[in-house]
Amino acid sequence: VIERLALTFCERQAKTCIIYTEVRYSPHLLADGGMMNGTGTAGEVTARQVVDAVTAGLRAGCELYGIVVNQILCAIAFRPEWADEVVDIAVECKGSASCAVVGVDLAASEHVLDKDDPGFAPHKAAFVRARSLGLGVTIHAGEGTDSGHVLTALTEFHAQRIGHGYALALDPQMLAQCKGMGEVHFETCPTSSFDTGAWVSAVSGSDDWSGHPIRIMCDAGLSVSISSDDPAVFDTGLDEEYSLAHTKMGFSRDELVTMTLDAAMASFASPEEKLRVCELIRSRSRNPLQPERLDSEASVTVA
C-alpha cells in the first residue's frame, strides 16, 4: 500500500508540473502498529521497511512521469526515542541513487525547541549528528508566536531551512538577526498558516492578506519559497498556493519565479541537480504564464 501511495504521489506532482520535490514523512508514524500485509501475519513493520517501500514507489513514479523526488525523514517532537534511528536510516538511504533521503526534519510541537523540554537534548544531539554526516536539516519553527524558536533551530540544531517562521514578522530585531546569518531559507505555506491560526488578518473578519508574514519576510530580504504543507489535510495544492500568493498577497510573476529559483537553490539536491532544475525554471518562465496558474510551467516544492 505504501509503495502504491508513493507512486500515486508522483503522478499528482507531475500533473501539477512540479519537477522537483522533497517529500517529507515520519517512517515511524507510518510503521507504528502497521503490518506488511493485510492478514497481520507478517509481524510489525519497521521504520526502515517503510522507507524502502516509499523509495520503491517513488522510483517507479519518477521513472514513469519524468520528475525528481527526494526524501526528508521526520523526527517527531513528542517521540525523542525515535530521533537517533531517524538519522541512522537517513544516513543509510542517502547517496547518489534516485529518490534518496537527503535530509531530516523535526516536526510536531515547537515546544521541543525549549531547552527545558525533555526532548530538547536528544533531538539536538541527533540533528547535530545529522549535519555532521552530510544530511540536510530543516525544522518547523516560528509558526506560532515564538520567534526565538527560529534562532534556536538555526544555532542549536544547525538547521539550514526553517518551516514557516512567521513569528519573525512580529520581531524585526530577530528577523534582522536571522537575515544576517547567511543562507537561511524559509519554507512557507499560505493556506495552512491561515487554517492553523498561525496567521490571522489584522482586520478582523477580512480577507486582507497584504500584511501576511510571507510578504513581510520577502520584503525584508529573506529567502522564502511557497509550499503546500500537507495538501490532503488542507485541501490545497501548489497551484492554489501560488495563485493565493499572487492574487491576495500581491506577489508578481517575477517575484514568484525568483522564489521558485530560491527553493531550488535551497533544496538538498546535488549541485548539478540544482543547476538543472534552475535552468528548467528559467527556460519555461520565459513563456507566457496565466496568472491563475503561476506554477503551470515548472515548480519546485521543498516542503
CSV table of C-alpha atoms in Angstrom, one decimal:
chain,number,residue,atom,x,y,z
A,1,VAL,CA,0.0,0.0,0.0
A,2,ILE,CA,2.8,2.5,0.9
A,3,GLU,CA,4.6,1.8,-2.3
A,4,ARG,CA,1.4,2.4,-4.3
A,5,LEU,CA,0.7,5.6,-2.5
A,6,ALA,CA,4.2,6.8,-3.2
A,7,LEU,CA,3.8,6.2,-6.9
A,8,THR,CA,0.4,8.0,-6.8
A,9,PHE,CA,2.1,10.9,-5.2
A,10,CYS,CA,4.5,11.2,-8.1
A,11,GLU,CA,1.5,11.2,-10.5
A,12,ARG,CA,-0.1,14.1,-8.6
A,13,GLN,CA,3.2,16.1,-8.6
A,14,ALA,CA,3.6,15.6,-12.3
A,15,LYS,CA,0.1,16.6,-13.1
A,16,THR,CA,0.7,20.0,-11.4
A,17,CYS,CA,4.0,20.4,-13.2
A,18,ILE,CA,6.2,20.1,-10.1
A,19,ILE,CA,9.5,19.0,-11.5
A,20,TYR,CA,11.4,18.6,-8.2
A,21,THR,CA,10.1,17.6,-4.8
A,22,GLU,CA,11.5,16.9,-1.4
A,23,VAL,CA,8.7,14.8,0.2
A,24,ARG,CA,8.8,14.5,4.0
A,25,TYR,CA,7.1,12.0,6.3
A,26,SER,CA,7.7,10.1,9.5
A,27,PRO,CA,8.6,6.5,8.8
A,28,HIS,CA,7.9,5.6,12.4
A,29,LEU,CA,4.3,7.0,12.4
A,30,LEU,CA,3.6,5.0,9.2
A,31,ALA,CA,5.1,1.9,10.7
A,32,ASP,CA,3.6,2.2,14.2
A,33,GLY,CA,1.2,-0.7,14.6
A,34,GLY,CA,1.2,-1.5,10.9
A,35,MET,CA,1.6,-4.8,9.1
A,36,MET,CA,3.4,-5.6,5.8
A,37,ASN,CA,0.3,-7.4,4.5
A,38,GLY,CA,-3.4,-7.3,5.0
A,39,THR,CA,-3.5,-10.5,7.1
A,40,GLY,CA,-1.5,-9.2,10.0
A,41,THR,CA,0.8,-12.3,10.0
A,42,ALA,CA,4.0,-10.7,8.8
A,43,GLY,CA,5.0,-9.1,12.0
A,44,GLU,CA,5.4,-5.5,12.9
A,45,VAL,CA,6.5,-3.1,10.2
A,46,THR,CA,9.8,-1.3,10.8
A,47,ALA,CA,10.6,2.3,10.0
A,48,ARG,CA,13.3,1.1,7.6
A,49,GLN,CA,10.8,-1.1,5.8
A,50,VAL,CA,8.5,1.9,5.4
A,51,VAL,CA,11.4,3.9,3.8
A,52,ASP,CA,12.2,1.1,1.5
A,53,ALA,CA,8.6,0.8,0.3
A,54,VAL,CA,8.3,4.6,-0.2
A,55,THR,CA,11.6,4.6,-2.1
A,56,ALA,CA,10.4,1.8,-4.4
A,57,GLY,CA,7.2,3.6,-5.2
A,58,LEU,CA,8.9,6.9,-5.8
A,59,ARG,CA,11.5,5.4,-8.1
A,60,ALA,CA,8.7,3.8,-10.2
A,61,GLY,CA,6.8,7.0,-10.2
A,62,CYS,CA,9.7,9.2,-11.1
A,63,GLU,CA,10.7,6.9,-14.0
A,64,LEU,CA,7.1,6.9,-15.2
A,65,TYR,CA,6.4,10.6,-15.0
A,66,GLY,CA,9.9,12.1,-15.6
A,67,ILE,CA,10.2,14.1,-12.3
A,68,VAL,CA,12.6,14.0,-9.4
A,69,VAL,CA,11.5,13.3,-5.9
A,70,ASN,CA,13.9,13.0,-2.9
A,71,GLN,CA,13.0,12.3,0.7
A,72,ILE,CA,13.2,14.0,4.1
A,73,LEU,CA,12.6,11.9,7.1
A,74,CYS,CA,10.8,13.5,10.1
A,75,ALA,CA,11.6,13.1,13.7
A,76,ILE,CA,8.6,13.7,15.9
A,77,ALA,CA,8.9,16.2,18.8
A,78,PHE,CA,7.0,14.1,21.3
A,79,ARG,CA,8.9,10.8,20.4
A,80,PRO,CA,12.5,11.6,21.2
A,81,GLU,CA,13.3,7.9,21.3
A,82,TRP,CA,12.9,7.8,17.5
A,83,ALA,CA,15.4,10.6,16.8
A,84,ASP,CA,18.6,8.6,16.5
A,85,GLU,CA,17.0,5.9,14.4
A,86,VAL,CA,15.6,8.6,12.0
A,87,VAL,CA,19.2,9.8,11.5
A,88,ASP,CA,20.6,6.3,11.2
A,89,ILE,CA,18.1,5.4,8.4
A,90,ALA,CA,18.6,8.7,6.7
A,91,VAL,CA,22.3,8.1,6.5
A,92,GLU,CA,21.8,4.5,5.3
A,93,CYS,CA,19.5,5.8,2.5
A,94,LYS,CA,21.3,8.9,1.3
A,95,GLY,CA,23.6,8.9,-1.6
A,96,SER,CA,23.6,9.3,-5.4
A,97,ALA,CA,20.8,6.8,-6.1
A,98,SER,CA,17.5,8.2,-7.3
A,99,CYS,CA,14.9,9.2,-4.7
A,100,ALA,CA,17.5,9.3,-2.0
A,101,VAL,CA,17.0,10.6,1.5
A,102,VAL,CA,18.6,14.0,1.5
A,103,GLY,CA,17.7,15.4,4.9
A,104,VAL,CA,15.8,15.2,8.2
A,105,ASP,CA,13.1,17.4,9.7
A,106,LEU,CA,11.8,18.0,13.2
A,107,ALA,CA,8.0,18.2,13.2
A,108,ALA,CA,5.0,18.3,15.5
A,109,SER,CA,5.3,20.6,18.6
A,110,GLU,CA,7.7,23.5,18.7
A,111,HIS,CA,8.0,23.1,22.5
A,112,VAL,CA,10.8,20.7,21.8
A,113,LEU,CA,12.9,23.8,21.0
A,114,ASP,CA,12.6,25.0,24.6
A,115,LYS,CA,15.8,24.0,26.4
A,116,ASP,CA,13.8,22.7,29.4
A,117,ASP,CA,11.7,20.3,27.2
A,118,PRO,CA,12.7,16.7,27.8
A,119,GLY,CA,13.0,16.2,24.0
A,120,PHE,CA,15.4,19.0,23.5
A,121,ALA,CA,18.7,17.3,24.3
A,122,PRO,CA,18.1,14.0,22.4
A,123,HIS,CA,16.8,15.8,19.3
A,124,LYS,CA,19.6,18.3,19.4
A,125,ALA,CA,22.2,15.6,19.5
A,126,ALA,CA,20.6,13.7,16.7
A,127,PHE,CA,20.3,16.7,14.4
A,128,VAL,CA,23.9,17.9,15.1
A,129,ARG,CA,25.0,14.4,14.1
A,130,ALA,CA,22.8,14.5,11.0
A,131,ARG,CA,24.6,17.7,9.8
A,132,SER,CA,28.0,16.2,10.6
A,133,LEU,CA,27.1,13.2,8.4
A,134,GLY,CA,26.2,15.3,5.4
A,135,LEU,CA,22.4,15.4,5.7
A,136,GLY,CA,20.3,18.5,5.2
A,137,VAL,CA,18.4,19.8,8.2
A,138,THR,CA,15.1,21.6,8.2
A,139,ILE,CA,13.0,22.3,11.3
A,140,HIS,CA,9.5,23.6,11.9
A,141,ALA,CA,9.9,26.8,13.9
A,142,GLY,CA,8.3,30.2,14.5
A,143,GLU,CA,4.9,29.0,13.2
A,144,GLY,CA,3.2,30.5,16.2
A,145,THR,CA,4.4,33.5,18.2
A,146,ASP,CA,7.8,32.5,19.5
A,147,SER,CA,10.5,33.9,17.1
A,148,GLY,CA,13.2,32.6,19.5
A,149,HIS,CA,12.4,29.1,18.3
A,150,VAL,CA,13.8,30.1,14.9
A,151,LEU,CA,17.1,31.2,16.3
A,152,THR,CA,17.3,28.0,18.4
A,153,ALA,CA,16.7,25.9,15.4
A,154,LEU,CA,19.5,27.7,13.5
A,155,THR,CA,22.1,27.9,16.2
A,156,GLU,CA,21.4,24.8,18.4
A,157,PHE,CA,20.1,22.3,15.8
A,158,HIS,CA,22.1,23.6,12.8
A,159,ALA,CA,19.1,24.0,10.6
A,160,GLN,CA,19.6,25.3,7.0
A,161,ARG,CA,15.9,25.7,6.4
A,162,ILE,CA,13.0,26.8,8.6
A,163,GLY,CA,9.5,25.5,8.1
A,164,HIS,CA,7.1,28.5,8.4
A,165,GLY,CA,9.0,31.1,10.6
A,166,TYR,CA,6.1,33.6,10.5
A,167,ALA,CA,6.8,34.9,14.1
A,168,LEU,CA,9.7,36.8,12.7
A,169,ALA,CA,7.3,39.2,11.1
A,170,LEU,CA,6.4,40.3,14.6
A,171,ASP,CA,10.0,40.6,15.7
A,172,PRO,CA,12.0,42.9,13.4
A,173,GLN,CA,15.2,42.5,15.6
A,174,MET,CA,15.1,38.7,15.3
A,175,LEU,CA,14.2,38.9,11.6
A,176,ALA,CA,17.3,41.1,11.0
A,177,GLN,CA,19.5,38.7,13.1
A,178,CYS,CA,18.3,35.7,11.0
A,179,LYS,CA,18.9,37.6,7.8
A,180,GLY,CA,22.4,38.3,8.9
A,181,MET,CA,23.2,34.6,9.5
A,182,GLY,CA,23.5,34.0,5.8
A,183,GLU,CA,21.9,31.4,3.6
A,184,VAL,CA,18.8,30.5,5.6
A,185,HIS,CA,15.7,29.6,3.6
A,186,PHE,CA,12.1,29.7,4.8
A,187,GLU,CA,9.5,27.2,3.6
A,188,THR,CA,6.1,29.0,3.8
A,189,CYS,CA,2.6,27.7,3.3
A,190,PRO,CA,-0.1,30.3,2.9
A,191,THR,CA,-3.2,28.1,3.3
A,192,SER,CA,-2.0,26.2,6.3
A,193,SER,CA,-0.9,29.4,8.0
A,194,PHE,CA,-4.5,30.6,7.9
A,195,ASP,CA,-6.2,27.2,8.7
A,196,THR,CA,-4.0,26.6,11.7
A,197,GLY,CA,-4.3,30.1,13.1
A,198,ALA,CA,-0.6,30.8,12.7
A,199,TRP,CA,-1.6,33.9,10.9
A,200,VAL,CA,-4.8,36.0,11.3
A,201,SER,CA,-5.6,39.1,9.3
A,202,ALA,CA,-5.0,42.3,11.2
A,203,VAL,CA,-8.5,43.4,10.1
A,204,SER,CA,-11.0,41.1,11.9
A,205,GLY,CA,-13.2,39.1,9.5
A,206,SER,CA,-11.4,40.5,6.4
A,207,ASP,CA,-9.8,38.7,3.5
A,208,ASP,CA,-6.8,41.1,3.5
A,209,TRP,CA,-3.6,39.1,3.0
A,210,SER,CA,-1.4,42.0,2.1
A,211,GLY,CA,0.1,42.1,5.6
A,212,HIS,CA,0.8,38.4,5.7
A,213,PRO,CA,4.2,37.4,7.3
A,214,ILE,CA,5.3,35.9,4.0
A,215,ARG,CA,5.0,39.3,2.3
A,216,ILE,CA,6.9,40.9,5.2
A,217,MET,CA,9.6,38.3,5.2
A,218,CYS,CA,10.2,38.7,1.5
A,219,ASP,CA,10.2,42.4,1.6
A,220,ALA,CA,12.8,42.2,4.3
A,221,GLY,CA,15.1,40.3,2.0
A,222,LEU,CA,14.8,36.8,3.5
A,223,SER,CA,15.0,33.8,1.1
A,224,VAL,CA,11.4,32.4,1.0
A,225,SER,CA,9.5,29.9,-1.1
A,226,ILE,CA,5.9,28.9,-1.4
A,227,SER,CA,4.9,25.3,-0.5
A,228,SER,CA,1.7,23.4,0.2
A,229,ASP,CA,2.3,21.9,3.6
A,230,ASP,CA,0.1,18.8,3.7
A,231,PRO,CA,-2.2,19.0,0.6
A,232,ALA,CA,-4.6,16.3,1.7
A,233,VAL,CA,-5.1,17.8,5.2
A,234,PHE,CA,-5.5,21.4,4.0
A,235,ASP,CA,-7.3,20.6,0.7
A,236,THR,CA,-4.8,22.6,-1.4
A,237,GLY,CA,-2.0,22.2,-3.9
A,238,LEU,CA,1.0,24.2,-5.0
A,239,ASP,CA,-1.0,25.7,-7.9
A,240,GLU,CA,-3.6,27.1,-5.4
A,241,GLU,CA,-0.8,28.4,-3.1
A,242,TYR,CA,0.9,30.2,-5.9
A,243,SER,CA,-2.4,31.7,-7.0
A,244,LEU,CA,-3.2,32.9,-3.5
A,245,ALA,CA,0.3,34.5,-3.2
A,246,HIS,CA,-0.3,36.3,-6.5
A,247,THR,CA,-3.9,37.4,-6.1
A,248,LYS,CA,-4.1,38.1,-2.4
A,249,MET,CA,-0.6,38.9,-1.2
A,250,GLY,CA,0.4,40.8,-4.3
A,251,PHE,CA,3.4,38.8,-5.4
A,252,SER,CA,4.3,39.5,-9.0
A,253,ARG,CA,5.1,36.8,-11.6
A,254,ASP,CA,8.8,37.7,-11.5
A,255,GLU,CA,8.8,37.5,-7.7
A,256,LEU,CA,7.2,34.1,-7.8
A,257,VAL,CA,9.8,32.9,-10.3
A,258,THR,CA,12.5,34.2,-8.0
A,259,MET,CA,11.0,32.4,-5.1
A,260,THR,CA,10.9,29.2,-7.1
A,261,LEU,CA,14.6,29.6,-8.0
A,262,ASP,CA,15.4,30.2,-4.4
A,263,ALA,CA,13.6,27.0,-3.5
A,264,ALA,CA,15.6,25.1,-6.0
A,265,MET,CA,18.9,26.5,-4.7
A,266,ALA,CA,17.9,25.9,-1.1
A,267,SER,CA,17.0,22.3,-1.8
A,268,PHE,CA,19.1,19.4,-0.5
A,269,ALA,CA,19.7,18.2,-4.0
A,270,SER,CA,23.2,17.8,-5.5
A,271,PRO,CA,24.8,21.0,-7.1
A,272,GLU,CA,24.3,19.5,-10.5
A,273,GLU,CA,20.6,18.8,-9.9
A,274,LYS,CA,20.0,22.3,-8.5
A,275,LEU,CA,21.5,23.9,-11.7
A,276,ARG,CA,19.5,21.6,-13.9
A,277,VAL,CA,16.2,22.5,-12.2
A,278,CYS,CA,17.0,26.2,-12.2
A,279,GLU,CA,17.7,26.1,-15.9
A,280,LEU,CA,14.3,24.4,-16.5
A,281,ILE,CA,12.5,27.0,-14.4
A,282,ARG,CA,14.2,29.9,-16.2
A,283,SER,CA,13.6,28.5,-19.7
A,284,ARG,CA,9.9,27.7,-19.0
A,285,SER,CA,9.3,31.0,-17.2
A,286,ARG,CA,10.2,32.9,-20.4
A,287,ASN,CA,6.9,31.7,-21.9
A,288,PRO,CA,3.6,33.4,-21.3
A,289,LEU,CA,2.1,32.5,-18.0
A,290,GLN,CA,-1.5,32.6,-16.9
A,291,PRO,CA,-1.9,34.3,-13.6
A,292,GLU,CA,-4.3,31.8,-12.3
A,293,ARG,CA,-1.7,29.0,-12.7
A,294,LEU,CA,1.5,30.6,-11.6
A,295,ASP,CA,3.2,27.2,-11.2
A,296,SER,CA,1.9,25.8,-14.5
A,297,GLU,CA,5.3,25.7,-16.2
A,298,ALA,CA,7.8,24.5,-13.7
A,299,SER,CA,7.6,24.5,-9.9
A,300,VAL,CA,9.7,23.2,-7.0
A,301,THR,CA,8.5,22.3,-3.6
A,302,VAL,CA,10.8,21.7,-0.7
A,303,ALA,CA,8.1,21.5,2.0
